[in-house]
Short mmCIF file of C-alpha atoms in Angstrom, two decimals:
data_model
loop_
_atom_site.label_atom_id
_atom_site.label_comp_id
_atom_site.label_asym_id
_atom_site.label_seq_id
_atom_site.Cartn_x
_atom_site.Cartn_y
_atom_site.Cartn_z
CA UNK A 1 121.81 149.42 140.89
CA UNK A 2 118.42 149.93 139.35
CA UNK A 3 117.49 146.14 139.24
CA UNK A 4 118.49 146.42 143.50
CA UNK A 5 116.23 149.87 143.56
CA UNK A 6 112.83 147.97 141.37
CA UNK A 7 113.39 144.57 143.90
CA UNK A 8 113.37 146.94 146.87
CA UNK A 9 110.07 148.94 145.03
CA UNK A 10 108.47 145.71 144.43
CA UNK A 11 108.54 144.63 147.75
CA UNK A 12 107.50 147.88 149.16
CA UNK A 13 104.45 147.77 146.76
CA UNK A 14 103.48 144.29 147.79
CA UNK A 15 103.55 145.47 151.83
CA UNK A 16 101.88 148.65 151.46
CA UNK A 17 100.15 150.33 148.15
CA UNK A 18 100.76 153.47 149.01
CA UNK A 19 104.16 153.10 149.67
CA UNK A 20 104.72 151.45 146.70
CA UNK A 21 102.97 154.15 144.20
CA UNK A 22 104.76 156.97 146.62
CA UNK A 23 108.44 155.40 145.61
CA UNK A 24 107.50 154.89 142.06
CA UNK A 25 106.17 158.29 141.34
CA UNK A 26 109.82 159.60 142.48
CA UNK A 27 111.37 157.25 140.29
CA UNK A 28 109.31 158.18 137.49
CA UNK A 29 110.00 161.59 137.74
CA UNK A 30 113.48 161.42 138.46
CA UNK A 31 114.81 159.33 135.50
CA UNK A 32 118.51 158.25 136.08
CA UNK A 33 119.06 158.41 131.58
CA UNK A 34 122.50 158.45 129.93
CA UNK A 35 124.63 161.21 130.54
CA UNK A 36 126.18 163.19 127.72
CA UNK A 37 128.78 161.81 125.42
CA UNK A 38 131.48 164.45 123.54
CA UNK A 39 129.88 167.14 121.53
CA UNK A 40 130.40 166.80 117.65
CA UNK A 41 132.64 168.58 115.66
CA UNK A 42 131.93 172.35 115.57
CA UNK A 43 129.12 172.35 117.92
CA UNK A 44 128.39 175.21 119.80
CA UNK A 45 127.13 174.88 123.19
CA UNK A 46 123.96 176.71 124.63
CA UNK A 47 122.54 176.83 128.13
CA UNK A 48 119.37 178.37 129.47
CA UNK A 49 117.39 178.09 132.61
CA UNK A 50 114.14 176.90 133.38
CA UNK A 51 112.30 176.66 136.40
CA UNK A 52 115.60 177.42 138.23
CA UNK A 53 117.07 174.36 136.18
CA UNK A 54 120.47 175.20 133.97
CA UNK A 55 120.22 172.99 130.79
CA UNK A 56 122.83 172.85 128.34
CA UNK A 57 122.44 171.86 124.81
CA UNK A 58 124.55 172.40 121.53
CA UNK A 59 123.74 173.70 118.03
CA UNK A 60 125.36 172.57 114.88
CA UNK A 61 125.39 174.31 111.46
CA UNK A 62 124.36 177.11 110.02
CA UNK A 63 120.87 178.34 108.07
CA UNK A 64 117.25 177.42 108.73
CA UNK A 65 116.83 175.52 112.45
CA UNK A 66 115.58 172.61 113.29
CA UNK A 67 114.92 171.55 116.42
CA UNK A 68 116.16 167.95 117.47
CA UNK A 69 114.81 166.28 120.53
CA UNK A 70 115.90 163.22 122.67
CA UNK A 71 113.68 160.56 124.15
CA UNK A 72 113.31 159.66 128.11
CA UNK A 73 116.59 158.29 129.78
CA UNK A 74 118.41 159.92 126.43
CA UNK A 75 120.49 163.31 125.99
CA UNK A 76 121.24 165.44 123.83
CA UNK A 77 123.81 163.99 122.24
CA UNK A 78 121.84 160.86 121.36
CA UNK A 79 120.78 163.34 118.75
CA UNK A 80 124.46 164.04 116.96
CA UNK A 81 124.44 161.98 114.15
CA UNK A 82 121.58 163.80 112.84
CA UNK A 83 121.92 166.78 113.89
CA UNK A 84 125.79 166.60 111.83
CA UNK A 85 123.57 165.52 108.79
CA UNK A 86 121.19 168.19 108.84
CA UNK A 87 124.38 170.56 109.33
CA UNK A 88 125.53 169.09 106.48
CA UNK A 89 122.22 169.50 104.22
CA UNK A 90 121.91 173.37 104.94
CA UNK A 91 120.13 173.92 108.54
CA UNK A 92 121.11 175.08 111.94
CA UNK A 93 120.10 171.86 114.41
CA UNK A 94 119.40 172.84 117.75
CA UNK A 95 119.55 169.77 120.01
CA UNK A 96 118.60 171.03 124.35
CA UNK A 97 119.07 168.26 126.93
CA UNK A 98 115.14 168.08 128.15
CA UNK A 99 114.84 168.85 132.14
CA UNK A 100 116.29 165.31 133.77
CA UNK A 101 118.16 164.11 131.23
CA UNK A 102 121.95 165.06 130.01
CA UNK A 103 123.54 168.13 131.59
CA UNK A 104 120.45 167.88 134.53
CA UNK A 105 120.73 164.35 134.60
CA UNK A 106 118.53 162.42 137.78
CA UNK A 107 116.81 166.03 138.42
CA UNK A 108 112.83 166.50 138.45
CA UNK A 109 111.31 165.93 134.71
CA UNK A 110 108.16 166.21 133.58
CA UNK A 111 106.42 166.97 129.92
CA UNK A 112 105.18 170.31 131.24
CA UNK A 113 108.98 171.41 132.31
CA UNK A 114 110.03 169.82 128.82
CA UNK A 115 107.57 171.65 126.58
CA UNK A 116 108.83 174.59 128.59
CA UNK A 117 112.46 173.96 128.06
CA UNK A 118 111.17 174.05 123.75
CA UNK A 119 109.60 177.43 124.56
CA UNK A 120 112.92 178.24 125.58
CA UNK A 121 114.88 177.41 123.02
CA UNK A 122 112.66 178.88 120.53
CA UNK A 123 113.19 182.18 122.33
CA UNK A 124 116.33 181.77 121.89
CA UNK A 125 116.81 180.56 117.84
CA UNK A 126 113.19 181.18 117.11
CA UNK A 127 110.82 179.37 115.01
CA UNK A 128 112.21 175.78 113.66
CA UNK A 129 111.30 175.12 110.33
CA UNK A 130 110.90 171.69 111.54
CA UNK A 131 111.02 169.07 114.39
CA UNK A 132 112.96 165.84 114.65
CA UNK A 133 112.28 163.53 117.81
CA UNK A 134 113.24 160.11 118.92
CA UNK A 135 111.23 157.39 121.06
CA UNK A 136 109.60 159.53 123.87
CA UNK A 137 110.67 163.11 122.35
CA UNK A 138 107.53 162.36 119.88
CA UNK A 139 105.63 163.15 122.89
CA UNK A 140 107.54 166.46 124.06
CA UNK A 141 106.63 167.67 120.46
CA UNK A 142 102.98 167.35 120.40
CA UNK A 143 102.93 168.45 123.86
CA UNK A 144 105.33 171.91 122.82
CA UNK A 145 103.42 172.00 119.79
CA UNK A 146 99.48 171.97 119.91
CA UNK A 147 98.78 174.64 117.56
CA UNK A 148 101.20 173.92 114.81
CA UNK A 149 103.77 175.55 113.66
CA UNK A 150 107.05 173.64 112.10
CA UNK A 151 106.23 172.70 108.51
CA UNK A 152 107.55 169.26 109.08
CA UNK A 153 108.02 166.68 111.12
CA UNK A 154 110.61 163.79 111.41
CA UNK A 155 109.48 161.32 114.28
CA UNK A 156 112.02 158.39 114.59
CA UNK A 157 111.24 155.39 116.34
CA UNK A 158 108.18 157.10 118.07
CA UNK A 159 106.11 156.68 120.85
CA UNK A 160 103.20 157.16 119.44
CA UNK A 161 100.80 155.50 122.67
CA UNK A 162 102.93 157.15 125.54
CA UNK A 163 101.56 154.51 127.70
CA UNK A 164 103.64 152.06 126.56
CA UNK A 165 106.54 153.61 129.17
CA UNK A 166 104.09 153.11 131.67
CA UNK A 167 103.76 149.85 131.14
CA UNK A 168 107.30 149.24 130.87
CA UNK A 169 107.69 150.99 133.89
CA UNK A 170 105.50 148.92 135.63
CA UNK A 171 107.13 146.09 134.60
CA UNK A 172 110.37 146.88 135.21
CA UNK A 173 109.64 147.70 138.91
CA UNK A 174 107.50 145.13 139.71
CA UNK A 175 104.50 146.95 141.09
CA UNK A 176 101.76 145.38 142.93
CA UNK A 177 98.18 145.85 140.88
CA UNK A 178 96.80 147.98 144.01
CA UNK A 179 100.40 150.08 143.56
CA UNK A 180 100.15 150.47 140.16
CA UNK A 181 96.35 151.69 140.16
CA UNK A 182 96.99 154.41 142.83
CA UNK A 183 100.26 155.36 140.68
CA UNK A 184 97.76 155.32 137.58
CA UNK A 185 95.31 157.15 138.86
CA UNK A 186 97.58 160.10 139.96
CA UNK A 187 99.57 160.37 137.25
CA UNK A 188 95.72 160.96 135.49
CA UNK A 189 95.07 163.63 137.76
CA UNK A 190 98.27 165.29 136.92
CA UNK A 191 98.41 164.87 133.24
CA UNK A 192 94.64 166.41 132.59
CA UNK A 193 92.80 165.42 129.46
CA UNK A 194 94.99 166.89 126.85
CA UNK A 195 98.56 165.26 127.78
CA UNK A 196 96.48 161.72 128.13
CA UNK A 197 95.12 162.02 124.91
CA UNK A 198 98.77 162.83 123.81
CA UNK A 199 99.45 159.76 125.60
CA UNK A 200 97.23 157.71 124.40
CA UNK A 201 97.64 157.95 120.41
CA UNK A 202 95.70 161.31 119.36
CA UNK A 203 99.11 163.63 119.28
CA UNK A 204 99.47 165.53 116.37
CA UNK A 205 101.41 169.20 115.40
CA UNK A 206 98.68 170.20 113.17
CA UNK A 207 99.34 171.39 109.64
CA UNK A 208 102.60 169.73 109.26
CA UNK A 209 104.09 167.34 106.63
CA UNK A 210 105.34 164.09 108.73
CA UNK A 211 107.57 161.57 108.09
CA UNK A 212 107.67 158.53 110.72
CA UNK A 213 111.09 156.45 110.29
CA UNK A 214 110.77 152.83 112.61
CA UNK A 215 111.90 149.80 112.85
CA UNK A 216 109.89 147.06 112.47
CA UNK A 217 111.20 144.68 114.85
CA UNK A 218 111.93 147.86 117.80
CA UNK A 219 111.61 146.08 121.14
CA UNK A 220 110.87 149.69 122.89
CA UNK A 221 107.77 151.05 120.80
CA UNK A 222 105.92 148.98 118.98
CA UNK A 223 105.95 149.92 114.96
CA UNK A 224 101.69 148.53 114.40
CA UNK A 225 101.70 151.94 116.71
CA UNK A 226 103.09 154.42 113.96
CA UNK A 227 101.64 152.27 111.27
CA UNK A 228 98.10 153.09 112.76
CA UNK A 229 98.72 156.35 113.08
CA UNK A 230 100.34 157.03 109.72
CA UNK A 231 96.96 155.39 108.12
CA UNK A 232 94.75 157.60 109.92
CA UNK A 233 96.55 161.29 109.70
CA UNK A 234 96.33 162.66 106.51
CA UNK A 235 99.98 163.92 104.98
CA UNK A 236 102.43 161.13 107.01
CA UNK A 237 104.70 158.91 105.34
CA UNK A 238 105.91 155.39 107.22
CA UNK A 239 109.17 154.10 105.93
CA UNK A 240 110.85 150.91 107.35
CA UNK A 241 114.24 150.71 108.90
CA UNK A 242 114.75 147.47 109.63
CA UNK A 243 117.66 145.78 111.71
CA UNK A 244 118.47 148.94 113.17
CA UNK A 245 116.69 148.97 116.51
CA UNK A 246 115.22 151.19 118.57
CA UNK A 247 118.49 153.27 119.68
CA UNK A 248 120.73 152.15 116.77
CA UNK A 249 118.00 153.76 113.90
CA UNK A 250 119.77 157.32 114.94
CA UNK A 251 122.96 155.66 113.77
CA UNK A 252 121.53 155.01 110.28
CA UNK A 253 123.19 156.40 107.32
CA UNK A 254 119.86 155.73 105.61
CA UNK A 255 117.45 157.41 107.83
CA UNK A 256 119.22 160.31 108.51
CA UNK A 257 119.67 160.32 104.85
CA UNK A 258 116.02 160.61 104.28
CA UNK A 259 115.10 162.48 107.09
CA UNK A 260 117.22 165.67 106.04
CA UNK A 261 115.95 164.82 102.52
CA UNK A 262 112.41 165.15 103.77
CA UNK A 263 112.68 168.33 105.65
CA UNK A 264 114.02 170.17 102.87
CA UNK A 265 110.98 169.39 101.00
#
């Protein structure tokens, strides 16, 4: 269906610019992600409501929490296997579906609604002791979390340069170059300064220990990304996960391992 829905954008594009930019801002916001598979063992479900949205999530364990987030086109469950370690280790991981993914699957999402969704949750379990996000969910973090606050960080398989979506995005629909620039330069307009620098490499949750776990060969977000940034921030350690790609990494014994390892200091 979506390779029918990008021809049909591509052609639009190519006829009329503003068209073309007009279809793929809907599409954009309104990502058609995975839905949710079964809940782990011993999960409890939450739900809360923002901007008139229900969202469901589930929380595993018991003790400290930790707050586990998915990337765009994921769900909350994408996030099981390590939330069940981090269960296991001690903590309390607290795993939302983000606005337009999971339980609100194909509704409106933006990073504004999703760093709303954290505040949220964090009303409701309070302060995490630490953040773990995949792929895109890098970006909900810095965005929920300019002024600090969780001691650490786990980012795995991150996008650190937002933009590279974009471009994917892009790609994947086809857009004319006049399409794309009008699409480009409104999505500037309604990202301001702050989420573009996000965007564009210069994300950070200040004061926290990070760990950055990546594949070296992921075909989604490109590892010389996190290397750069793991040079340049002061208390960030890179390790390697090779052969595990960018989805299958959450399935690794090894990283999940040393991610719930790492958060318990």
């Amino acid at each position: 269906m979506m390779r029918l829905i990008a021809k049909a954008v591509s052609i639009a594009s190519r006829l009329s610019a503003r068209l073309g930019s007009a279809l793929a801002w809907y599409l954009w916001f309104h990502p058609h992600g995975r839905p949710n598979t079964r809940l782990p063992d011993g999960a409890e479900p939450f739900s809360l409501t923002v901007f008139d949205h229900d969202l469901e999530g589930f929380a595993l364990g018991a003790g400290e929490p930790v707050l586990l987030l998915h990337g765009w086109g994921g769900a909350s469950t994408d996030m099981a296997p390590l939330a069940s370690t981090l269960a296991g280790a001690g903590y309390r991981a607290v795993v939302p579906d983000l606005p337009g993914h999971g339980s609100d699957r194909g509704s409106y999402a933006d990073v504004f609604r999703m760093a709303a969704a954290v505040d949220a949750v964090l009303t409701l379990f309070g302060r995490p002791r630490a953040v773990g996000a995949h792929s895109f969910g890098a970006v909900v973090g810095f965005a929920s979390f300019p002024q600090g606050g969780p001691e650490r960080v786990v980012l795995v398989a991150p996008a650190i340069e937002g933009t590279v979506f974009l471009d994917a995005f892009r790609t994947q629909l086809g857009l004319s170059d006049k399409a794309f620039a009008r699409f480009e330069t409104r999505f500037r307009r309604f990202a301001g300064p702050h989420l573009m620098d996000v965007l564009a490499g210069k994300g950070d949750i200040p004061g926290a220990d990070m760990l950055i776990l990546h594949d070296p060969e992921d075909d989604r977000t490109p590892f010389s990304d996190a290397a750069a940034y793991a040079r340049h921030r002061d208390a960030t350690k890179l390790v390697k996960v090779p052969d595990t790609g960018h989805k299958g990494i959450l399935l690794d014994g090894c990283a999940r391992s040393q991610a719930a390892a790492f958060i318990a200091g």
